[in-house]
XYZ file of C-alpha atoms in Angstrom:
740
model
C -59.090 -216.685 37.303
C -62.130 -218.821 38.138
C -62.206 -222.608 38.140
C -64.172 -222.878 34.877
C -61.791 -220.470 33.180
C -58.791 -222.587 34.247
C -60.361 -225.812 32.949
C -61.266 -224.177 29.629
C -57.759 -222.795 29.262
C -56.270 -226.257 29.902
C -58.516 -227.931 27.299
C -57.625 -225.377 24.646
C -53.918 -225.747 25.444
C -54.082 -229.541 25.145
C -55.714 -229.484 21.728
C -53.597 -226.697 20.322
C -50.184 -227.840 21.426
C -48.484 -231.105 20.395
C -45.716 -231.439 22.902
C -46.300 -229.013 25.739
C -49.185 -227.975 27.872
C -48.544 -224.830 29.868
C -50.588 -224.010 32.986
C -50.213 -220.273 33.461
C -50.167 -219.174 37.078
C -49.145 -215.795 38.486
C -46.130 -217.143 40.335
C -45.037 -220.286 38.514
C -45.438 -222.437 35.373
C -45.939 -226.191 35.081
C -44.814 -228.010 31.936
C -45.317 -231.673 31.067
C -45.645 -233.825 27.973
C -49.066 -233.943 26.337
C -48.586 -237.548 25.265
C -48.506 -238.649 28.912
C -51.600 -236.824 30.042
C -53.947 -239.028 32.021
C -56.478 -238.851 34.813
C -53.879 -238.124 37.507
C -52.555 -235.190 35.515
C -55.971 -233.619 35.175
C -56.624 -234.255 38.846
C -53.433 -232.453 39.791
C -54.322 -229.577 37.489
C -57.747 -229.340 39.048
C -56.299 -229.260 42.546
C -53.808 -226.604 41.588
C -56.417 -224.472 39.889
C -58.897 -224.575 42.799
C -58.419 -222.155 45.694
C -57.285 -223.624 48.990
C -59.355 -223.016 52.173
C -56.472 -223.819 54.524
C -55.987 -220.246 55.701
C -59.715 -219.818 56.286
C -59.909 -223.098 58.173
C -57.032 -222.077 60.430
C -58.734 -218.745 61.085
C -62.021 -220.502 61.902
C -60.324 -222.903 64.319
C -58.553 -220.055 66.119
C -61.829 -218.120 66.319
C -63.593 -221.141 67.842
C -60.856 -221.510 70.452
C -61.142 -217.824 71.344
C -64.918 -218.159 71.646
C -64.491 -221.185 73.907
C -62.158 -219.218 76.177
C -64.601 -216.287 76.325
C -67.504 -218.596 77.212
C -65.444 -220.206 79.983
C -64.611 -216.794 81.414
C -68.293 -215.844 81.346
C -69.182 -219.049 83.168
C -66.444 -218.436 85.723
C -67.785 -214.922 86.327
C -71.270 -216.116 87.225
C -70.687 -219.672 88.496
C -68.071 -221.300 90.740
C -66.570 -223.812 88.338
C -65.156 -226.145 90.998
C -68.361 -226.684 92.947
C -70.896 -226.463 90.105
C -72.115 -229.900 88.949
C -71.263 -231.087 85.457
C -74.909 -231.439 84.428
C -75.082 -227.628 84.640
C -71.688 -226.592 83.302
C -71.758 -228.656 80.113
C -75.250 -227.697 78.808
C -74.768 -224.043 79.759
C -71.381 -224.007 78.007
C -72.853 -225.326 74.766
C -75.905 -223.067 75.098
C -73.517 -220.089 75.024
C -70.880 -221.472 72.676
C -73.183 -222.671 69.884
C -74.928 -219.282 69.426
C -71.479 -217.688 69.320
C -70.494 -220.074 66.514
C -73.661 -219.079 64.633
C -72.552 -215.438 64.785
C -69.251 -216.631 63.296
C -70.841 -218.895 60.663
C -73.200 -216.286 59.175
C -70.413 -214.028 57.735
C -68.469 -217.076 56.553
C -71.591 -218.421 54.854
C -72.212 -215.104 53.116
C -68.716 -215.095 51.562
C -68.405 -218.786 50.727
C -70.608 -218.530 47.623
C -68.499 -215.902 45.891
C -67.167 -217.133 42.546
C -64.389 -214.572 42.396
C -61.398 -215.392 44.583
C -60.486 -211.734 44.989
C -63.750 -210.956 46.781
C -63.638 -213.923 49.120
C -62.736 -213.339 52.724
C -62.901 -216.205 55.187
C -64.697 -219.127 53.533
C -65.227 -222.849 53.930
C -65.972 -225.660 51.469
C -69.674 -226.430 50.966
C -69.547 -229.766 52.781
C -67.748 -228.378 55.819
C -70.158 -225.453 55.926
C -73.193 -227.741 55.746
C -71.940 -229.970 58.568
C -71.112 -226.954 60.726
C -74.577 -225.481 60.239
C -76.315 -228.760 61.005
C -74.376 -229.229 64.228
C -74.823 -225.634 65.413
C -78.484 -225.251 64.501
C -79.868 -228.611 65.618
C -77.921 -228.729 68.876
C -79.139 -225.205 69.650
C -82.695 -226.260 68.803
C -82.595 -229.314 71.088
C -80.998 -227.357 73.922
C -83.550 -224.557 73.690
C -86.732 -226.610 73.547
C -85.939 -229.777 75.483
C -82.703 -230.075 77.456
C -82.468 -226.688 79.198
C -86.138 -226.445 80.351
C -86.046 -229.954 81.818
C -82.715 -229.413 83.559
C -83.872 -226.034 84.905
C -86.859 -227.580 86.691
C -84.696 -230.523 87.721
C -82.290 -228.197 89.517
C -85.198 -226.366 91.176
C -87.190 -229.447 92.217
C -86.205 -229.550 95.887
C -86.337 -233.342 96.086
C -83.379 -235.449 97.105
C -83.606 -238.423 94.767
C -82.837 -237.926 91.038
C -85.904 -239.922 90.047
C -88.227 -237.657 92.025
C -86.532 -234.576 90.591
C -86.935 -235.809 87.024
C -90.617 -236.602 87.597
C -91.146 -233.156 89.100
C -89.406 -231.533 86.120
C -91.549 -233.434 83.639
C -94.727 -232.471 85.493
C -93.724 -228.802 85.569
C -92.939 -228.777 81.844
C -96.041 -230.757 80.863
C -98.227 -227.652 80.617
C -95.618 -225.845 78.551
C -95.212 -228.750 76.140
C -98.984 -229.208 75.904
C -99.308 -225.579 74.776
C -96.495 -225.989 72.266
C -97.855 -229.238 70.835
C -101.375 -227.786 70.698
C -100.234 -224.891 68.538
C -98.142 -227.334 66.493
C -101.234 -229.425 65.712
C -103.043 -226.383 64.331
C -100.029 -225.509 62.219
C -99.710 -229.110 61.071
C -103.279 -229.066 59.747
C -102.464 -225.914 57.773
C -99.271 -227.418 56.351
C -100.932 -230.704 55.410
C -103.794 -228.905 53.673
C -101.352 -226.705 51.744
C -98.670 -229.247 50.828
C -100.033 -232.637 51.781
C -98.803 -235.014 54.499
C -95.059 -235.540 54.186
C -91.889 -235.433 56.220
C -90.932 -232.116 54.640
C -94.213 -230.588 55.808
C -93.611 -231.792 59.365
C -90.029 -230.544 59.379
C -91.062 -227.203 57.892
C -93.762 -226.812 60.532
C -91.354 -227.420 63.410
C -88.701 -225.037 62.107
C -91.184 -222.320 61.125
C -93.008 -222.337 64.486
C -89.755 -222.300 66.457
C -88.457 -219.412 64.353
C -91.674 -217.388 64.609
C -91.879 -217.732 68.391
C -88.228 -216.766 68.773
C -88.699 -213.814 66.402
C -91.641 -212.461 68.421
C -89.586 -212.462 71.605
C -86.426 -211.215 69.897
C -88.077 -208.241 68.165
C -89.619 -206.962 71.394
C -86.427 -207.344 73.421
C -84.216 -205.943 70.673
C -86.480 -202.907 70.226
C -86.165 -202.089 73.914
C -82.400 -202.575 73.927
C -81.791 -200.490 70.801
C -83.025 -197.473 72.748
C -81.840 -198.378 76.258
C -78.158 -198.997 75.451
C -77.363 -195.646 73.746
C -79.506 -193.725 76.231
C -77.744 -195.273 79.222
C -74.349 -194.417 77.741
C -75.299 -190.794 77.211
C -76.870 -190.509 80.669
C -73.863 -192.046 82.398
C -71.519 -189.565 80.759
C -72.479 -187.082 83.482
C -71.051 -188.081 86.864
C -73.536 -185.952 88.797
C -76.512 -187.404 86.925
C -75.198 -190.925 87.412
C -74.804 -190.338 91.146
C -78.331 -188.910 91.352
C -79.765 -192.028 89.694
C -77.816 -194.311 92.012
C -79.153 -192.419 95.004
C -82.672 -192.698 93.630
C -82.310 -196.477 93.266
C -80.835 -196.983 96.734
C -84.010 -196.910 98.908
C -85.936 -199.376 96.774
C -82.984 -201.737 96.488
C -82.311 -201.537 100.223
C -85.928 -202.390 100.927
C -85.753 -205.426 98.639
C -82.563 -206.575 100.354
C -84.128 -206.325 103.793
C -87.255 -208.152 102.592
C -85.084 -210.955 101.217
C -83.248 -211.216 104.549
C -86.495 -211.339 106.536
C -87.943 -213.943 104.209
C -84.865 -216.118 104.612
C -84.964 -215.738 108.396
C -88.594 -216.842 108.492
C -87.756 -219.951 106.499
C -84.780 -220.647 108.751
C -87.075 -220.416 111.762
C -89.304 -223.036 110.179
C -86.316 -225.295 109.631
C -85.218 -224.715 113.223
C -88.642 -225.695 114.517
C -88.731 -228.650 112.164
C -85.389 -229.923 113.448
C -86.899 -230.183 116.946
C -89.340 -232.825 115.752
C -87.934 -236.176 116.750
C -91.040 -238.323 116.691
C -93.953 -239.059 114.411
C -93.728 -238.553 110.660
C -90.599 -236.394 111.004
C -88.636 -239.466 112.052
C -88.886 -240.866 108.493
C -87.171 -237.781 107.027
C -84.572 -237.172 109.711
C -81.625 -237.141 107.284
C -83.370 -234.644 105.035
C -84.197 -232.388 107.973
C -80.595 -232.504 109.164
C -79.402 -231.477 105.696
C -81.736 -228.484 105.781
C -80.395 -227.542 109.209
C -76.853 -227.720 107.887
C -77.809 -225.502 104.950
C -79.323 -222.893 107.261
C -76.413 -223.059 109.726
C -78.152 -220.994 112.394
C -76.033 -220.549 115.545
C -77.902 -220.351 118.808
C -76.374 -216.965 119.649
C -77.424 -215.374 116.391
C -80.018 -212.595 116.894
C -83.097 -213.112 114.797
C -85.626 -210.603 113.590
C -88.302 -213.236 113.106
C -89.154 -215.542 116.005
C -92.290 -217.524 116.684
C -94.685 -216.470 119.400
C -95.317 -218.738 122.325
C -98.941 -219.266 121.314
C -98.057 -219.907 117.666
C -95.320 -222.519 117.851
C -97.529 -225.328 116.723
C -98.637 -223.578 113.546
C -95.192 -222.980 112.046
C -94.712 -226.587 111.000
C -97.603 -228.852 109.983
C -98.481 -231.790 112.175
C -97.783 -234.383 109.475
C -94.477 -234.040 107.655
C -94.635 -235.206 104.051
C -92.133 -235.487 101.251
C -93.920 -232.775 99.249
C -93.744 -230.392 102.221
C -90.000 -230.925 102.604
C -89.446 -230.486 98.857
C -91.386 -227.207 98.912
C -89.438 -226.058 101.954
C -86.119 -226.960 100.309
C -87.105 -225.170 97.115
C -88.186 -222.010 98.895
C -85.117 -222.041 101.127
C -82.833 -222.313 98.108
C -84.660 -219.489 96.315
C -84.555 -217.296 99.416
C -80.819 -217.848 99.861
C -80.131 -216.873 96.262
C -82.482 -213.884 96.497
C -80.587 -212.645 99.525
C -77.275 -213.153 97.744
C -78.621 -211.339 94.693
C -79.745 -208.209 96.520
C -76.653 -208.089 98.718
C -74.508 -208.226 95.573
C -76.571 -205.495 93.901
C -76.393 -203.364 97.037
C -72.621 -203.761 97.276
C -72.218 -202.815 93.623
C -74.438 -199.783 94.101
C -72.370 -198.645 97.093
C -69.176 -199.205 95.131
C -70.432 -197.251 92.113
C -71.765 -194.436 94.292
C -68.484 -194.159 96.200
C -66.493 -194.181 92.972
C -68.728 -191.577 91.324
C -68.565 -189.335 94.402
C -64.771 -189.554 94.328
C -64.785 -188.465 90.672
C -66.907 -185.430 91.532
C -64.733 -184.522 94.527
C -61.574 -184.615 92.417
C -62.589 -181.497 90.485
C -60.910 -179.214 93.033
C -57.647 -181.066 93.646
C -57.201 -182.412 90.080
C -56.229 -185.710 91.634
C -58.322 -188.860 91.728
C -57.701 -191.739 94.099
C -60.284 -194.474 94.645
C -58.531 -195.794 97.724
C -57.683 -199.394 98.485
C -59.469 -201.964 96.351
C -61.837 -204.394 98.000
C -60.982 -208.110 98.227
C -63.653 -208.944 95.641
C -62.384 -206.474 93.062
C -61.358 -207.624 89.631
C -57.789 -207.793 88.366
C -58.096 -204.509 86.458
C -59.418 -202.691 89.518
C -56.522 -203.928 91.640
C -53.944 -202.901 89.041
C -52.722 -199.339 89.576
C -50.881 -198.047 86.516
C -52.104 -194.472 86.312
C -51.078 -191.644 88.587
C -53.813 -189.692 90.434
C -53.583 -186.848 87.913
C -53.735 -189.063 84.815
C -56.588 -190.967 86.422
C -58.369 -187.658 86.931
C -57.895 -186.770 83.266
C -59.154 -190.195 82.203
C -62.334 -190.190 84.286
C -63.133 -186.491 84.049
C -62.087 -185.676 80.495
C -61.757 -188.791 78.353
C -64.392 -191.296 79.490
C -67.380 -188.874 79.563
C -66.775 -187.728 75.984
C -66.101 -191.271 74.863
C -69.440 -192.370 76.322
C -71.228 -189.563 74.507
C -69.511 -190.486 71.248
C -70.210 -194.205 71.684
C -73.806 -193.514 72.665
C -74.324 -191.361 69.576
C -72.668 -193.951 67.346
C -74.825 -196.776 68.727
C -77.920 -194.582 68.432
C -77.117 -194.154 64.744
C -76.656 -197.918 64.441
C -80.027 -198.450 66.141
C -81.684 -196.089 63.648
C -80.126 -198.040 60.765
C -81.434 -201.349 62.142
C -84.937 -199.969 62.701
C -84.977 -198.392 59.230
C -83.829 -201.642 57.614
C -86.612 -203.527 59.414
C -89.186 -201.097 58.072
C -88.108 -201.066 54.408
C -86.881 -204.635 53.837
C -90.299 -205.831 52.621
C -91.412 -202.891 50.466
C -88.153 -201.149 49.468
C -85.229 -203.510 50.156
C -82.869 -201.394 48.042
C -83.134 -198.609 50.641
C -81.737 -200.770 53.440
C -78.667 -199.146 54.931
C -77.198 -202.335 56.404
C -76.901 -204.080 53.036
C -74.594 -201.348 51.737
C -72.339 -201.582 54.792
C -71.899 -205.340 54.314
C -71.839 -205.761 50.511
C -68.925 -203.849 48.990
C -68.494 -205.642 45.637
C -71.542 -205.004 43.463
C -72.028 -206.498 39.978
C -75.332 -205.084 38.817
C -78.101 -206.110 41.205
C -75.920 -208.846 42.645
C -73.012 -208.425 45.039
C -70.380 -210.290 47.030
C -69.257 -210.064 50.644
C -65.557 -209.597 51.308
C -63.548 -209.765 54.517
C -64.439 -206.211 55.540
C -68.114 -206.985 54.925
C -67.797 -210.139 57.022
C -66.343 -208.185 59.923
C -69.081 -205.546 59.712
C -71.772 -208.250 59.478
C -70.476 -209.912 62.642
C -70.564 -206.554 64.443
C -74.159 -205.940 63.325
C -75.303 -209.344 64.582
C -73.483 -208.929 67.879
C -75.098 -205.538 68.468
C -78.577 -206.890 67.709
C -78.026 -209.817 70.084
C -76.530 -207.528 72.740
C -79.592 -205.267 72.560
C -81.929 -208.220 73.074
C -79.869 -209.754 75.891
C -79.544 -206.371 77.605
C -83.330 -206.240 77.750
C -83.446 -209.759 79.221
C -81.499 -208.506 82.236
C -83.865 -205.533 82.675
C -87.266 -207.108 82.040
C -88.928 -208.387 85.202
C -89.004 -212.172 84.996
C -90.621 -214.877 87.050
C -89.164 -216.319 90.253
C -86.806 -213.368 90.595
C -84.217 -214.845 88.268
C -80.992 -212.871 88.117
C -77.320 -213.219 87.253
C -75.182 -212.941 90.382
C -71.414 -212.814 90.344
C -70.044 -216.259 91.320
C -73.353 -217.260 92.917
C -76.029 -217.501 90.219
C -78.815 -219.940 91.019
C -78.747 -223.075 88.898
C -82.264 -222.562 87.580
C -81.426 -218.962 86.664
C -78.278 -220.066 84.828
C -80.278 -222.550 82.749
C -82.951 -219.949 82.011
C -80.577 -217.215 80.858
C -78.554 -219.672 78.772
C -81.789 -220.787 77.146
C -82.661 -217.198 76.266
C -79.260 -216.727 74.616
C -79.802 -219.835 72.501
C -83.416 -218.927 71.736
C -82.722 -215.368 70.549
C -79.543 -215.780 68.500
C -80.966 -217.883 65.646
C -83.961 -215.654 64.743
C -81.904 -212.482 65.078
C -79.165 -213.902 62.843
C -81.603 -214.912 60.114
C -83.446 -211.612 60.480
C -80.152 -209.851 59.806
C -79.533 -212.001 56.724
C -82.854 -210.858 55.236
C -81.562 -207.271 55.269
C -79.244 -208.197 52.403
C -80.022 -208.816 48.778
C -82.234 -211.821 48.087
C -79.807 -213.070 45.437
C -77.121 -213.298 48.131
C -78.836 -214.841 51.140
C -80.823 -217.400 49.120
C -77.520 -218.961 48.045
C -76.357 -219.464 51.643
C -76.444 -222.721 53.564
C -78.316 -220.932 56.362
C -81.208 -220.380 53.961
C -81.162 -224.061 53.000
C -81.199 -225.085 56.671
C -83.881 -222.670 57.932
C -84.933 -220.011 55.437
C -86.580 -222.227 52.850
C -88.874 -223.693 55.520
C -89.819 -220.243 56.772
C -90.689 -219.232 53.173
C -92.424 -222.546 52.498
C -95.870 -221.024 52.995
C -97.069 -217.496 52.192
C -98.075 -217.097 55.840
C -94.542 -217.733 57.109
C -92.968 -215.606 54.372
C -95.136 -212.555 55.051
C -94.793 -213.012 58.803
C -91.015 -212.904 58.443
C -91.211 -209.703 56.385
C -93.996 -207.774 58.117
C -93.776 -208.682 61.801
C -90.375 -206.965 62.392
C -92.144 -203.668 61.611
C -93.643 -203.975 65.104
C -90.204 -203.174 66.479
C -91.549 -199.611 66.607
C -93.805 -200.563 69.527
C -91.046 -201.302 72.089
C -88.889 -198.552 70.582
C -91.500 -195.846 71.190
C -92.509 -197.366 74.528
C -88.936 -197.129 75.768
C -88.087 -193.852 74.090
C -91.041 -191.930 75.512
C -91.434 -193.833 78.788
C -94.852 -195.279 77.947
C -94.467 -198.078 80.495
C -94.405 -195.642 83.383
C -97.136 -193.428 81.916
C -99.553 -196.320 81.447
C -98.758 -197.609 84.919
C -99.453 -194.220 86.481
C -102.647 -193.909 84.446
C -104.135 -197.284 85.345
C -102.076 -198.125 88.406
C -101.376 -201.744 87.516
C -100.370 -204.311 85.011
C -97.623 -202.923 82.814
C -94.619 -202.683 85.130
C -92.547 -204.637 82.624
C -89.177 -202.939 82.884
C -87.475 -200.843 85.522
C -87.396 -197.297 84.237
C -85.162 -194.644 85.694
C -87.256 -191.949 87.296
C -85.589 -189.279 89.332
C -88.837 -188.375 91.078
C -89.976 -191.859 92.021
C -91.242 -192.317 95.569
C -91.016 -196.029 96.108
C -89.619 -195.890 99.652
C -92.048 -193.953 101.794
C -91.418 -190.395 100.730
C -88.291 -191.874 99.162
C -86.295 -189.712 96.818
C -82.692 -189.317 95.832
C -82.076 -187.360 99.051
C -83.061 -190.280 101.239
C -80.985 -192.548 99.022
C -78.025 -190.213 99.468
C -78.343 -190.307 103.252
C -78.779 -194.067 103.225
C -75.630 -194.540 101.133
C -73.643 -192.180 103.363
C -74.705 -194.052 106.491
C -73.718 -197.379 104.971
C -70.352 -196.121 103.739
C -69.565 -194.369 107.019
C -70.635 -197.346 109.118
C -73.287 -195.362 111.023
C -76.299 -197.369 109.895
C -78.764 -197.986 112.726
C -79.449 -201.518 111.538
C -75.756 -202.337 111.479
C -75.281 -200.883 114.947
C -78.145 -202.960 116.323
C -76.791 -206.123 114.708
C -73.312 -205.509 116.091
C -74.671 -204.785 119.565
C -76.813 -207.897 119.502
C -73.924 -210.033 118.307
C -71.694 -208.703 121.112
C -74.269 -209.531 123.744
C -74.938 -212.874 122.138
C -78.644 -212.205 121.999
C -79.076 -212.987 125.754
C -80.123 -209.505 126.817
C -83.276 -209.541 124.786
C -86.359 -210.508 126.737
C -88.429 -211.021 123.629
C -87.657 -211.149 119.947
C -88.139 -207.885 118.108
C -88.797 -207.460 114.431
C -88.464 -204.058 112.866
C -90.562 -202.832 109.992
C -89.485 -200.450 107.252
C -90.062 -196.812 108.017
C -91.510 -196.481 104.543
C -94.742 -197.933 105.811
C -95.442 -195.140 108.274
C -94.342 -191.627 108.971
C -92.261 -191.460 112.098
C -89.340 -189.759 113.683
C -86.194 -189.462 111.681
C -82.919 -190.907 112.762
C -80.277 -188.601 114.225
C -77.827 -189.523 111.489
C -79.897 -188.709 108.441
C -83.398 -188.330 107.169
C -83.348 -191.638 105.358
C -85.596 -194.318 106.827
C -84.276 -197.761 107.544
C -85.759 -201.017 108.513
C -84.451 -200.891 112.005
C -84.674 -197.200 112.610
C -88.099 -197.640 114.239
C -88.248 -200.997 116.011
C -91.752 -202.242 116.528
C -92.907 -205.578 117.749
C -94.579 -207.967 115.410
C -97.024 -210.714 115.993
C -94.625 -213.269 114.627
C -95.171 -215.328 111.541
C -98.890 -215.708 112.167
C -99.587 -213.633 109.085
C -98.183 -216.423 107.017
C -99.968 -219.669 106.402
C -98.942 -222.825 108.172
C -98.328 -224.857 105.078
C -95.740 -223.425 102.732
C -97.395 -221.983 99.688
C -95.730 -221.312 96.418
C -93.641 -218.178 96.222
C -95.835 -215.166 95.461
C -95.343 -213.869 92.000
C -96.280 -210.633 90.320
C -99.898 -210.608 89.211
C -100.681 -209.987 85.605
C -103.049 -207.458 84.094
C -106.238 -209.486 84.556
C -105.397 -210.532 88.123
C -104.822 -206.921 89.170
C -108.038 -205.878 87.442
C -109.963 -208.593 89.296
C -108.447 -207.520 92.636
C -109.533 -203.936 92.014
C -113.114 -204.943 91.232
C -113.223 -207.178 94.320
C -111.873 -204.444 96.590
C -114.390 -201.981 95.154
C -117.364 -204.210 95.931
C -116.015 -205.254 99.345
C -115.665 -201.653 100.503
C -119.110 -200.505 99.322
C -121.551 -199.534 102.091
C -124.902 -201.287 102.184
C -127.637 -198.943 100.869
C -129.985 -197.519 103.479
C -133.107 -198.898 101.801
C -131.702 -202.398 102.187
C -130.854 -201.800 105.836
C -134.414 -200.598 106.553
C -136.020 -203.744 105.165
C -137.845 -205.451 108.013
C -138.033 -202.421 110.289
C -141.802 -202.276 109.777
C -142.261 -205.746 111.258
C -142.352 -205.979 115.033
C -140.686 -209.016 116.535
C -142.178 -210.755 119.563
C -140.533 -210.175 122.931
C -139.329 -213.776 123.192
C -137.241 -213.167 120.060
C -135.756 -209.977 121.429
C -138.442 -207.594 120.278
C -137.725 -205.051 123.056
C -136.334 -202.104 121.129
C -134.613 -200.513 124.066
C -132.914 -203.686 125.088
C -131.920 -204.371 121.521
C -130.410 -200.943 121.117
C -128.519 -201.200 124.356
C -127.217 -204.633 123.512
C -126.182 -203.486 120.052
C -124.368 -200.598 121.561
C -122.608 -203.029 123.810
C -121.476 -204.939 120.781
C -123.816 -207.947 121.286
C -127.169 -208.837 119.684
C -130.022 -209.947 121.976
C -131.660 -211.818 119.134
C -128.928 -214.404 119.161
C -130.449 -217.863 119.097
C -128.016 -218.944 121.831
C -129.999 -216.840 124.303
C -132.704 -219.488 124.078
C -130.383 -221.864 125.976
C -128.793 -219.553 128.491
C -130.032 -216.003 128.630
C -126.608 -214.362 128.437
C -125.663 -215.408 124.943
C -123.512 -218.339 126.113
C -124.284 -221.997 125.565
C -124.335 -223.844 128.888
C -123.059 -227.395 128.969
């Protein structure tokens, strides 16, 4: 019975009965004298007649504790908790925990407005729900737009003093904030013209712009992930196909790893040369230079692939050492160290997956599967051996492949439902599939969300967020950011945490709009954010029509348009790494060369490893001159006796040292965009054009005097010798040299 029904029943009972008032409850009855009724009696009746949220509150508290534990485990997986500073751990924790609470609050908010107790699942009182939403939303907003970007640049500054690092962070974010505030001014003019200058207009502008920018990014990333996740599951169901893809990725990844190592060695050489400076401007930064030397930790006996030439020592380090130079050097050294760690970790995981997949294929004959001894860095589940070799064979050969196909098909169906709901929510909202999976209690056009609907709603939101975050790990980002197990760079940790916080809010509200308008307009989430998005017709139609563009990344990923456009134009759209079995990124690299490269690494017969071990045994004293090897992908040469796969050190060739690099450390090269690549192509086209003959013949009809080198025979002979007789320096010497 509802609250109003209970109160009406009590009033009728009081007026109709002289001595007794009976409060009918399913499990008990309360009786008291009507002559003694007062305010306390009615208060007690009201409390007894209202439903209690204690069970829901206990469930919510337990769920928050579980989410906190999961976030801590995620942080521990990517960051060393003991050595990571608190200014990183605390913001990153809340940047992950608050979006997780939003995923929990949305289903609770949907069910809290139900008037019928039977249809309520987990619910909270209106005041508690409002406070929870304000804390979760506004803390996420501040973290996304202010705290995380500033701390990310602060951790990547390279300076020693906190004041200098903060100033560097503010300077780096100034351009970003100028762009944001510039667009906000234009939106503010529109809001003030439409609704007049007021605090509500300003607040609506801020929330609407933040939501629209997050929705643009979220729709693109989610569209890519909705296709990539099911497709990867179906592809990985075949062990042979999975091994072929790993072998195809091996050459390119190995090349990146070697490039990262060479880049780090070049920077370490600069630090080594810098540490030899004991006088001049270097004396003022001696402590800083010693810290850099300790970070590099280069032993004298360590063989190096990059060493300075004798005639180029003075150009490695600038003459005047400045604070900016040392900050740039520190920044690049830190990025190079993390890049090396990233590619080594990816290479180790690729070798581990390839070895494991090969063992699964080899077990077809013996019906027994044994992965061998686990590595020291293996997880707890990998070290635990519960299954026998035969049961393990059945699991990996019979159960897991079919489960991946089933899960891939199920998630593909879920992706189709999400895409269909995005397309029809504006024109035909009644055809949305998601609304019928969440709302189970319909009363006409209205409906209520029960516990089962809450659980399904949470799963929908988690899948949408997982699709977007999966794309974040695949899309090529600036500075080579990546998540590395137990060694993620601080700036990368801030950036990825910011993306989690940025994408969760728009995706959650976008999911809410799949449901009936009568339901989501009664939620607290709509009062916090939705009403400001719908404040203007522009924001309302943007929220309804823009998600239709999810078809663009869906088709681009489904039909491989990224690779087709790249092969057509040759530049500009290498946005994501697409699996291509016929790619030739490593010389004539193919899966065969990747197979041989993996076999050499697993068998310990790699040429590069043999050279490193030999050099380490000799202590580097037997080398008369430093030798740097280049990847065999750059030129066609003899193959190694072990395999046909090229390696960096399979063909050792000398190098002119670091003279190809500039003396002063420049910023780390980044991938050019579409317009930069187009400009480079035009420039190269004009630079390689031959001068037309009619331009070359201009002036041939004029005869020069002999004193200016007019003798044709002499001129031709001198030109053939590579020297022009008409050089003005001949006026002072006769042989083309200036005599002092």
